[in-house]
Short mmCIF file of C-alpha atoms and ligand atoms in Angstrom, two decimals:
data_model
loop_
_atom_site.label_atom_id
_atom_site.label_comp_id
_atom_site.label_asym_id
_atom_site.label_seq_id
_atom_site.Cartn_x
_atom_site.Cartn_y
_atom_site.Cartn_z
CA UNK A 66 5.89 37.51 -13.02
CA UNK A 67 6.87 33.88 -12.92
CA UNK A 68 4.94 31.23 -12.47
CA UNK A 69 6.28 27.64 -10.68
CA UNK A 70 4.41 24.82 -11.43
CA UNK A 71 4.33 22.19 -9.21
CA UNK A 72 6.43 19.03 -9.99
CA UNK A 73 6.22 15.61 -8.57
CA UNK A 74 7.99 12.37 -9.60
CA UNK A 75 7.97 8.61 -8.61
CA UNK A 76 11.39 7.41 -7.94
CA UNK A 77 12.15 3.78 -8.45
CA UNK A 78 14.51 1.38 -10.40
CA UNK A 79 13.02 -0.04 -12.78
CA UNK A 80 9.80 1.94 -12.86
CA UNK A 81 8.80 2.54 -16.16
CA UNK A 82 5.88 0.34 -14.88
CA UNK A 83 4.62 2.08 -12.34
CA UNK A 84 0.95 3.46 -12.63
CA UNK A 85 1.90 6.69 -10.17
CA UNK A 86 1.76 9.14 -13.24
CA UNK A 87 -1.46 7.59 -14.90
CA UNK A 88 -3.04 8.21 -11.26
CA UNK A 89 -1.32 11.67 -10.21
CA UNK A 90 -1.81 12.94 -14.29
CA UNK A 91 -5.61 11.77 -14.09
CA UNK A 92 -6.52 13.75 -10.94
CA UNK A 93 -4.05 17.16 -12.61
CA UNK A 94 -6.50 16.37 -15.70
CA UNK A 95 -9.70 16.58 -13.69
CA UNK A 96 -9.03 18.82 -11.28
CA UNK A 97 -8.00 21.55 -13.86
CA UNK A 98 -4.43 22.05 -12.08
CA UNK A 99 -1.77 23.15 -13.38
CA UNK A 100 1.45 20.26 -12.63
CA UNK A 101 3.46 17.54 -13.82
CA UNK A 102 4.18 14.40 -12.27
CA UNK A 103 6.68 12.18 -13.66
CA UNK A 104 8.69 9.21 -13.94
CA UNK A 105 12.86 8.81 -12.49
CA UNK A 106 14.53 6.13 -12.66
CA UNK A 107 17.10 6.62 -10.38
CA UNK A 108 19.81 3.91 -9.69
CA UNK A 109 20.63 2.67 -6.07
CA UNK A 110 23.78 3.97 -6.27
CA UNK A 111 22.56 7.81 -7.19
CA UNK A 112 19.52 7.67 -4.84
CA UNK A 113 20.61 9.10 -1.93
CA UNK A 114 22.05 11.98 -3.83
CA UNK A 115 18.93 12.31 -6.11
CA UNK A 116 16.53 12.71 -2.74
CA UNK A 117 18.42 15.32 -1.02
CA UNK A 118 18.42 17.27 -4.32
CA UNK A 119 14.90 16.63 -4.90
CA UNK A 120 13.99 20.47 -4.51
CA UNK A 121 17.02 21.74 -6.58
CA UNK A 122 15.98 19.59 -9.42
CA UNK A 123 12.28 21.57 -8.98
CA UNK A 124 9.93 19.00 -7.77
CA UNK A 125 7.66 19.63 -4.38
CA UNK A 126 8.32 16.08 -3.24
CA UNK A 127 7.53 12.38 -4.44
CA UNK A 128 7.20 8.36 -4.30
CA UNK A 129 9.67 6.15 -3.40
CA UNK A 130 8.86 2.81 -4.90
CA UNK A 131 10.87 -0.41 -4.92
CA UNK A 132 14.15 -0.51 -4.17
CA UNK A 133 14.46 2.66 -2.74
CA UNK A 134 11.97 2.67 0.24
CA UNK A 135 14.56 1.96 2.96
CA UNK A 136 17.11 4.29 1.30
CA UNK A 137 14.42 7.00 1.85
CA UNK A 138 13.88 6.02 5.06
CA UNK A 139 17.45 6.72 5.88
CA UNK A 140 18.08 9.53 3.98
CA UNK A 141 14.95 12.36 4.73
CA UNK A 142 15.54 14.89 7.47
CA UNK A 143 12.39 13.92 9.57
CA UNK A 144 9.67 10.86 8.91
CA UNK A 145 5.95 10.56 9.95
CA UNK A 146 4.69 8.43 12.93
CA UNK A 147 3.48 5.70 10.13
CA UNK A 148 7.28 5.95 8.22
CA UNK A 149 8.54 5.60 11.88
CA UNK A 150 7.11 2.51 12.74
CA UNK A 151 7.01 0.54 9.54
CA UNK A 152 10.61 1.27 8.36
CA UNK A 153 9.79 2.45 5.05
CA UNK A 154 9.01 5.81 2.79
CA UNK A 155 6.93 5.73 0.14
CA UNK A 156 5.86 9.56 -0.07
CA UNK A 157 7.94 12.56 0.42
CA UNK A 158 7.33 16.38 0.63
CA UNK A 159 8.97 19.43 1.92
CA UNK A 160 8.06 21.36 5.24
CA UNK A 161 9.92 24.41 5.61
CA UNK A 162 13.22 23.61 4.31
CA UNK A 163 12.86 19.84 5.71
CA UNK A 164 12.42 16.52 3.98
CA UNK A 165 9.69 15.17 4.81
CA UNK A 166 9.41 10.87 4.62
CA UNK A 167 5.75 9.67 5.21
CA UNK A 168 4.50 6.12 4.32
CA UNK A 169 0.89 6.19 2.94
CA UNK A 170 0.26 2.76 2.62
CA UNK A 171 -1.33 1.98 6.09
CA UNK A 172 -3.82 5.13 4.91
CA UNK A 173 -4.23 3.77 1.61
CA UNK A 174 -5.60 0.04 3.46
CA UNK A 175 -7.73 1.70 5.58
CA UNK A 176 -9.28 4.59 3.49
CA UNK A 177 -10.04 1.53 1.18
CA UNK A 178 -11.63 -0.59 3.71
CA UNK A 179 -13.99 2.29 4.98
CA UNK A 180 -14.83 3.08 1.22
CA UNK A 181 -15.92 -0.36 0.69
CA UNK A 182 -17.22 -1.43 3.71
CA UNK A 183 -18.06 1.72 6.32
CA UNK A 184 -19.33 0.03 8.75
CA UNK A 185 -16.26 -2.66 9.01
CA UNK A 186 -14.58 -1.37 12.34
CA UNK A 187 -17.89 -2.21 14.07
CA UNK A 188 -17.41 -6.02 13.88
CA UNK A 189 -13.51 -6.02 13.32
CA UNK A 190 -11.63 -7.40 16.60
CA UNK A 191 -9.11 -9.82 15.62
CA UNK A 192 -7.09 -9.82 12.13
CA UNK A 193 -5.20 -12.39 10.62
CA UNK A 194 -2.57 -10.84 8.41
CA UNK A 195 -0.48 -13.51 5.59
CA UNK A 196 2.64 -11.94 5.10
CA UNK A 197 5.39 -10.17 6.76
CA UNK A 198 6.99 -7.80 3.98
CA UNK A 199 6.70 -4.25 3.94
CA UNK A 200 2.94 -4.28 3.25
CA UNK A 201 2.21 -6.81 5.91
CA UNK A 202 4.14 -4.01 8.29
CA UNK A 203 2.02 -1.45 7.09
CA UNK A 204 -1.61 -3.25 7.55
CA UNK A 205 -0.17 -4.37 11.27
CA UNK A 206 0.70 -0.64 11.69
CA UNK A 207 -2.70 0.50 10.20
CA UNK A 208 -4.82 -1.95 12.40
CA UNK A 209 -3.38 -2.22 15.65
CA UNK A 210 -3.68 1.80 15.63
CA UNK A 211 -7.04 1.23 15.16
CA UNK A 212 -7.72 -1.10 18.46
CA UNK A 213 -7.94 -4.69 16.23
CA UNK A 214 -5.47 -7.47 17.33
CA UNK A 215 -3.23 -8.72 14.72
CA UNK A 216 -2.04 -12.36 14.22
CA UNK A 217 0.60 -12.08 11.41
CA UNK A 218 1.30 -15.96 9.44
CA UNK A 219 4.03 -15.86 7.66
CA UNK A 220 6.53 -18.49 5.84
CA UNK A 221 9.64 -17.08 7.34
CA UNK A 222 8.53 -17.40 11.12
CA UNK A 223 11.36 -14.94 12.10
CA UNK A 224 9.74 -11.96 9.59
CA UNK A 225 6.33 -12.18 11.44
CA UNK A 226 8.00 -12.45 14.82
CA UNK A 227 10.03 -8.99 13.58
CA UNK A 228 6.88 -7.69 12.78
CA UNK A 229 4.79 -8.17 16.22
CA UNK A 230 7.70 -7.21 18.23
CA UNK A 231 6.91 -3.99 16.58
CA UNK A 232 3.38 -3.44 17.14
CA UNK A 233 1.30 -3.92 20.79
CA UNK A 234 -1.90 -6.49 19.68
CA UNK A 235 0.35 -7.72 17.14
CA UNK A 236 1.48 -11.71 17.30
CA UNK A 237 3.55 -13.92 15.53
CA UNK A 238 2.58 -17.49 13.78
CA UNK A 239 3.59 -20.26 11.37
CA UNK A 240 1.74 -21.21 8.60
CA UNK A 241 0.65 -24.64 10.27
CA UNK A 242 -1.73 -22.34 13.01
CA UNK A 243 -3.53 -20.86 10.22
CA UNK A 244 -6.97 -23.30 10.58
CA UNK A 245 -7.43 -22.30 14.19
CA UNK A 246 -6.51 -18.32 13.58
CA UNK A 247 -9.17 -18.01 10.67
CA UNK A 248 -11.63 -19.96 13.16
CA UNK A 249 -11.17 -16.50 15.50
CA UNK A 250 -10.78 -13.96 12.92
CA UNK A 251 -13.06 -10.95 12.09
CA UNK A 252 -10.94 -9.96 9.23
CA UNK A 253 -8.29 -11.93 6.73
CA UNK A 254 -5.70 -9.84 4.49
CA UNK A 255 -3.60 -11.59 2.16
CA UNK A 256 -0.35 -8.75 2.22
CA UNK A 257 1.92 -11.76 0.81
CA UNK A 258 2.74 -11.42 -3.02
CA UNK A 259 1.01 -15.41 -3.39
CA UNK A 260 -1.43 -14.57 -5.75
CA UNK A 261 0.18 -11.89 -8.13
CA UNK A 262 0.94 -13.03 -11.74
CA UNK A 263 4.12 -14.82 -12.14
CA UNK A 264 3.65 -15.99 -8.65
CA UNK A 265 2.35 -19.08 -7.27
CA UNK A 266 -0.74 -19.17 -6.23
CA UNK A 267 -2.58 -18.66 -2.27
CA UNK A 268 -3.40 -21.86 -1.36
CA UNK A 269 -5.69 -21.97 1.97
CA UNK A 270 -8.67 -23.32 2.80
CA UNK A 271 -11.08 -20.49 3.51
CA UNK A 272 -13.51 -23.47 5.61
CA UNK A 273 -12.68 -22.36 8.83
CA UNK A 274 -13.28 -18.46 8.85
CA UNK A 275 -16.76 -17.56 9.87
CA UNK A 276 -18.72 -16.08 7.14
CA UNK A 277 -19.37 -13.05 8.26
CA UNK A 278 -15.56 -12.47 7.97
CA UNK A 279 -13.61 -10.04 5.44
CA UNK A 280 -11.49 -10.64 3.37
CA UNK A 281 -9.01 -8.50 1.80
CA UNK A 282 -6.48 -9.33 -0.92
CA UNK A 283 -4.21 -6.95 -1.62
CA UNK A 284 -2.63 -7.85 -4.51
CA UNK A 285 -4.46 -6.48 -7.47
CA UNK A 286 -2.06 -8.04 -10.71
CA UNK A 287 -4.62 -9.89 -11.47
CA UNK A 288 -7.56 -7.72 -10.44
CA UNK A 289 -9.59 -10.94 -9.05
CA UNK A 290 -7.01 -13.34 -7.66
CA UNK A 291 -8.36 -16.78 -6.36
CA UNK A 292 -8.40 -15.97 -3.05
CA UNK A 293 -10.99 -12.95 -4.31
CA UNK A 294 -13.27 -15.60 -5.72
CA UNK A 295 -13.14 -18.24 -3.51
CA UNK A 296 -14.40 -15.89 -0.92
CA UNK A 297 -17.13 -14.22 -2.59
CA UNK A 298 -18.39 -17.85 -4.30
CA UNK A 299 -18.35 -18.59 0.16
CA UNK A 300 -20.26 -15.44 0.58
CA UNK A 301 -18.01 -13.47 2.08
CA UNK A 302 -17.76 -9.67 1.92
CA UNK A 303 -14.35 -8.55 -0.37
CA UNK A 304 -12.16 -5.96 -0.59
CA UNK A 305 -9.48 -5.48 -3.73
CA UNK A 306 -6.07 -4.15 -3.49
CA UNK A 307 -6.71 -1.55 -6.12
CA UNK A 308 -8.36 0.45 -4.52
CA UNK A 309 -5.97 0.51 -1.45
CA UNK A 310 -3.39 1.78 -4.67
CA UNK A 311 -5.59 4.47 -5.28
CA UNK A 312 -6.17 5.57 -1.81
CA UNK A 313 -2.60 5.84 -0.91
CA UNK A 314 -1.85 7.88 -3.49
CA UNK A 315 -4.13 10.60 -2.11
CA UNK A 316 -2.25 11.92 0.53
CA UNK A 317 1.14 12.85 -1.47
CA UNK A 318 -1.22 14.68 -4.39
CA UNK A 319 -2.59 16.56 -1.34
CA UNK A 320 0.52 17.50 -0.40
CA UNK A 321 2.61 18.13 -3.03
CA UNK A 322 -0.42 20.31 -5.71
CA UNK A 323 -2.53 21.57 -2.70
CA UNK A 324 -5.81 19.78 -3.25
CA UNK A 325 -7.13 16.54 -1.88
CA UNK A 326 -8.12 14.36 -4.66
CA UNK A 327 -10.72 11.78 -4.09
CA UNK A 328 -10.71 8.03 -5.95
CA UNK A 329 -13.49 7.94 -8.45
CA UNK A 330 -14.81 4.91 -10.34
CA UNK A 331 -13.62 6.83 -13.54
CA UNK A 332 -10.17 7.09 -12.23
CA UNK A 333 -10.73 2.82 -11.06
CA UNK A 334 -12.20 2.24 -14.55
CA UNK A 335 -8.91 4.01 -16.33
CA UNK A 336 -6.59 2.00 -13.69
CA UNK A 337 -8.36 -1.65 -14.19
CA UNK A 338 -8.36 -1.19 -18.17
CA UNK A 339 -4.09 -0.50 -17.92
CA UNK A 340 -3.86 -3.78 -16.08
CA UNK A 341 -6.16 -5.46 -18.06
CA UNK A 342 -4.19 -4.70 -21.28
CA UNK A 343 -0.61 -5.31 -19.97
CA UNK A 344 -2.28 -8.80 -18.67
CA UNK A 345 -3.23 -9.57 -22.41
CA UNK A 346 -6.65 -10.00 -21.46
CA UNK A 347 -8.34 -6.90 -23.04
P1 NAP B 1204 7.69 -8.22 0.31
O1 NAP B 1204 8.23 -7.27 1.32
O2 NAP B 1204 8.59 -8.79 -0.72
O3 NAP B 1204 6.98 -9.45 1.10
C1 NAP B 1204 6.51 -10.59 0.42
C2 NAP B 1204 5.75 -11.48 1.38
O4 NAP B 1204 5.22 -12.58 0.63
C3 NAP B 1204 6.63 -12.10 2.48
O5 NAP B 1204 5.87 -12.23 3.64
C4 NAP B 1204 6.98 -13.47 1.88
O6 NAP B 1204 7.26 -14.45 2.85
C5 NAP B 1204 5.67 -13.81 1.20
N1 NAP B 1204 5.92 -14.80 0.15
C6 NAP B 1204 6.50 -14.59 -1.05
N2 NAP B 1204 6.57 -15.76 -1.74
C7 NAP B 1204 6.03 -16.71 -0.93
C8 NAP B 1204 5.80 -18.12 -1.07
N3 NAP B 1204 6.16 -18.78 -2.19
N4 NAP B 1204 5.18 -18.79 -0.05
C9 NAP B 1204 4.80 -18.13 1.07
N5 NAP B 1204 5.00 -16.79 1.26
C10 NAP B 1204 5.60 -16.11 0.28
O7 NAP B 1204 6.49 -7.57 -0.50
P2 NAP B 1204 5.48 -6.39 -0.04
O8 NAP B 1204 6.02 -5.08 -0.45
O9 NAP B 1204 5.11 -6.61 1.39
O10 NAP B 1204 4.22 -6.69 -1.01
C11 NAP B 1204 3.46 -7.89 -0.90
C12 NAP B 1204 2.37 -7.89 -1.98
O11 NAP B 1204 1.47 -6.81 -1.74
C13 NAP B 1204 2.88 -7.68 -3.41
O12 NAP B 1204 2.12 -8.50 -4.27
C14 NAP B 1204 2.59 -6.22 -3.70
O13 NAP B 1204 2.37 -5.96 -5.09
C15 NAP B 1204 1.31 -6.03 -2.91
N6 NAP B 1204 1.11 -4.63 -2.46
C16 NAP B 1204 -0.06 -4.04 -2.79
C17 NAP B 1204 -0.29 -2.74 -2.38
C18 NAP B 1204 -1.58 -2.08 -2.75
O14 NAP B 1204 -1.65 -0.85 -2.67
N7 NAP B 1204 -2.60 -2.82 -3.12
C19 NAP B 1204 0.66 -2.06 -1.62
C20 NAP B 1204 1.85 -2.71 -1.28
C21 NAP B 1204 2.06 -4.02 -1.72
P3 NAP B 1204 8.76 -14.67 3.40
O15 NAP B 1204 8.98 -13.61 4.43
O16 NAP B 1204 8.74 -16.05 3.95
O17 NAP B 1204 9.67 -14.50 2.20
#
């Protein structure tokens, strides 16, 4: 009798970086099942082709990283309410003989925030969310869902205007509002890449937000960005974007090898010492 092991894959161009397989192959490890998940580097050009022969070429399903996330988007046979309304796929899986596009990033921000902080949705009215890319879309999508209003700053004014035509509770503001916003806001999330190494740095004055407020960065290349320590030396309660990596990645695993996986410190622990070596600092 033959067996078929389960194979996964994270598609992307370049991805050789990507820390998908050190996640999916840690949980395989630990949970004793049998599976491979693996890295494809698949051109733009070939995408398209590569999804819809995903199955043929023996794997269960996937992650779409960058560029392909819109590609997916247009290419699976049906996409879930959270693919829907942000515009992108970052996890795909088969249901009956259907493609299946699903973004997991919203779940990954909130599963993150509730792991850290449960009792966060008590005191959480009004966001303000820096950014308008495809994770800014994702935290709007995530929040707003979950009754919080959403004021999304952004440099390009006509991105965060995009972005809260898309979502009720959701509004749209230029940088230059930010002071009064933070005065009002419950929650802060920096979804912009400001922050990340190689990037400039988040510069805003955290004087204004109450503080009681949360804030949550989301980049985690560095682990603790500025924005992370200016907060905490203010007293503020923070919440890191690796763990919203971790989280998302849950759902796809679940999917695609039939067992829900849960984020561990030991799998954290494995995660922070791969950035900390490629950042030279370990
Ligand atoms: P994206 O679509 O490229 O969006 C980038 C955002 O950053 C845009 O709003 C852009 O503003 C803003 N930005 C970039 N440079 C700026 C500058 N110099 N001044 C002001 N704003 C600037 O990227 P994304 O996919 O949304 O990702 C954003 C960040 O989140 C990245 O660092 C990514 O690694 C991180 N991320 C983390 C997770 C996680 O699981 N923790 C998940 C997804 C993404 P404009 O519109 O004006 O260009």
């Amino acid at each position: 009798m033959s067996v078929t092991i389960p194979r996964a894959c994270v598609m992307g161009h370049p991805v050789a970086h990507s820390r998908s397989p050190m996640v999916h192959g840690h949980w395989l490890k630990t949970l004793g099942l049998p599976g491979t998940y693996e890295l494809a580097d698949v051109p733009e050009a070939e995408f398209p082709r590569f999804l819809t022969s995903l199955r043929a070429r023996g794997y269960a399903g996937g992650n779409i990283t960058v560029p392909h996330k819109e590609a997916a988007f247009r290419t699976v046979d049906r996409r879930d309410d959270a693919a829907e309304a942000i515009g992108a796929v970052n996890t795909v899986w088969y249901e009956d003989d259907q493609l299946v596009g699903g973004n997991s990033d919203a779940y990954g921000f909130i599963a993150h925030l509730a792991a850290s902080l449960p009792a966060w949705d008590e005191s959480t009215r009004r966001c303000v969310v820096l950014g308008a890319g495809g994770a800014a879309r994702a935290i709007a999508f995530a929040l707003v869902a979950r009754g919080v209003d959403v004021a999304v700053v952004n440099r390009t004014f006509a991105r965060a205007r995009d972005v809260a035509m898309h979502f009720a509770r959701a509004s749209a503001h230029a940088w230059d509002e930010l002071p009064g916003l933070l005065a009002r806001a419950d929650l802060l999330v920096n979804a912009t890449s400001l922050g990340m190494t190689g990037k400039p740095a988040l510069a805003i004055d955290l004087a204004p937000l109450r503080r009681d407020a949360i804030v949550y960065e989301i980049v985690y290349v560095p682990l603790e960005t500025a924005l992370l320590r200016d907060a905490r030396s203010r007293g503020h309660r923070t919440v890191d974007g690796l763990g919203m990596l971790l989280h998302q990645a849950v759902p796809g695993f679940a999917r695609w090898f039939g067992v829900t996986p849960t984020v561990t410190p030991e799998l954290r622990a494995l995660i922070e010492a791969d950035i900390r070596a490629k950042s030279g600092s370990v």
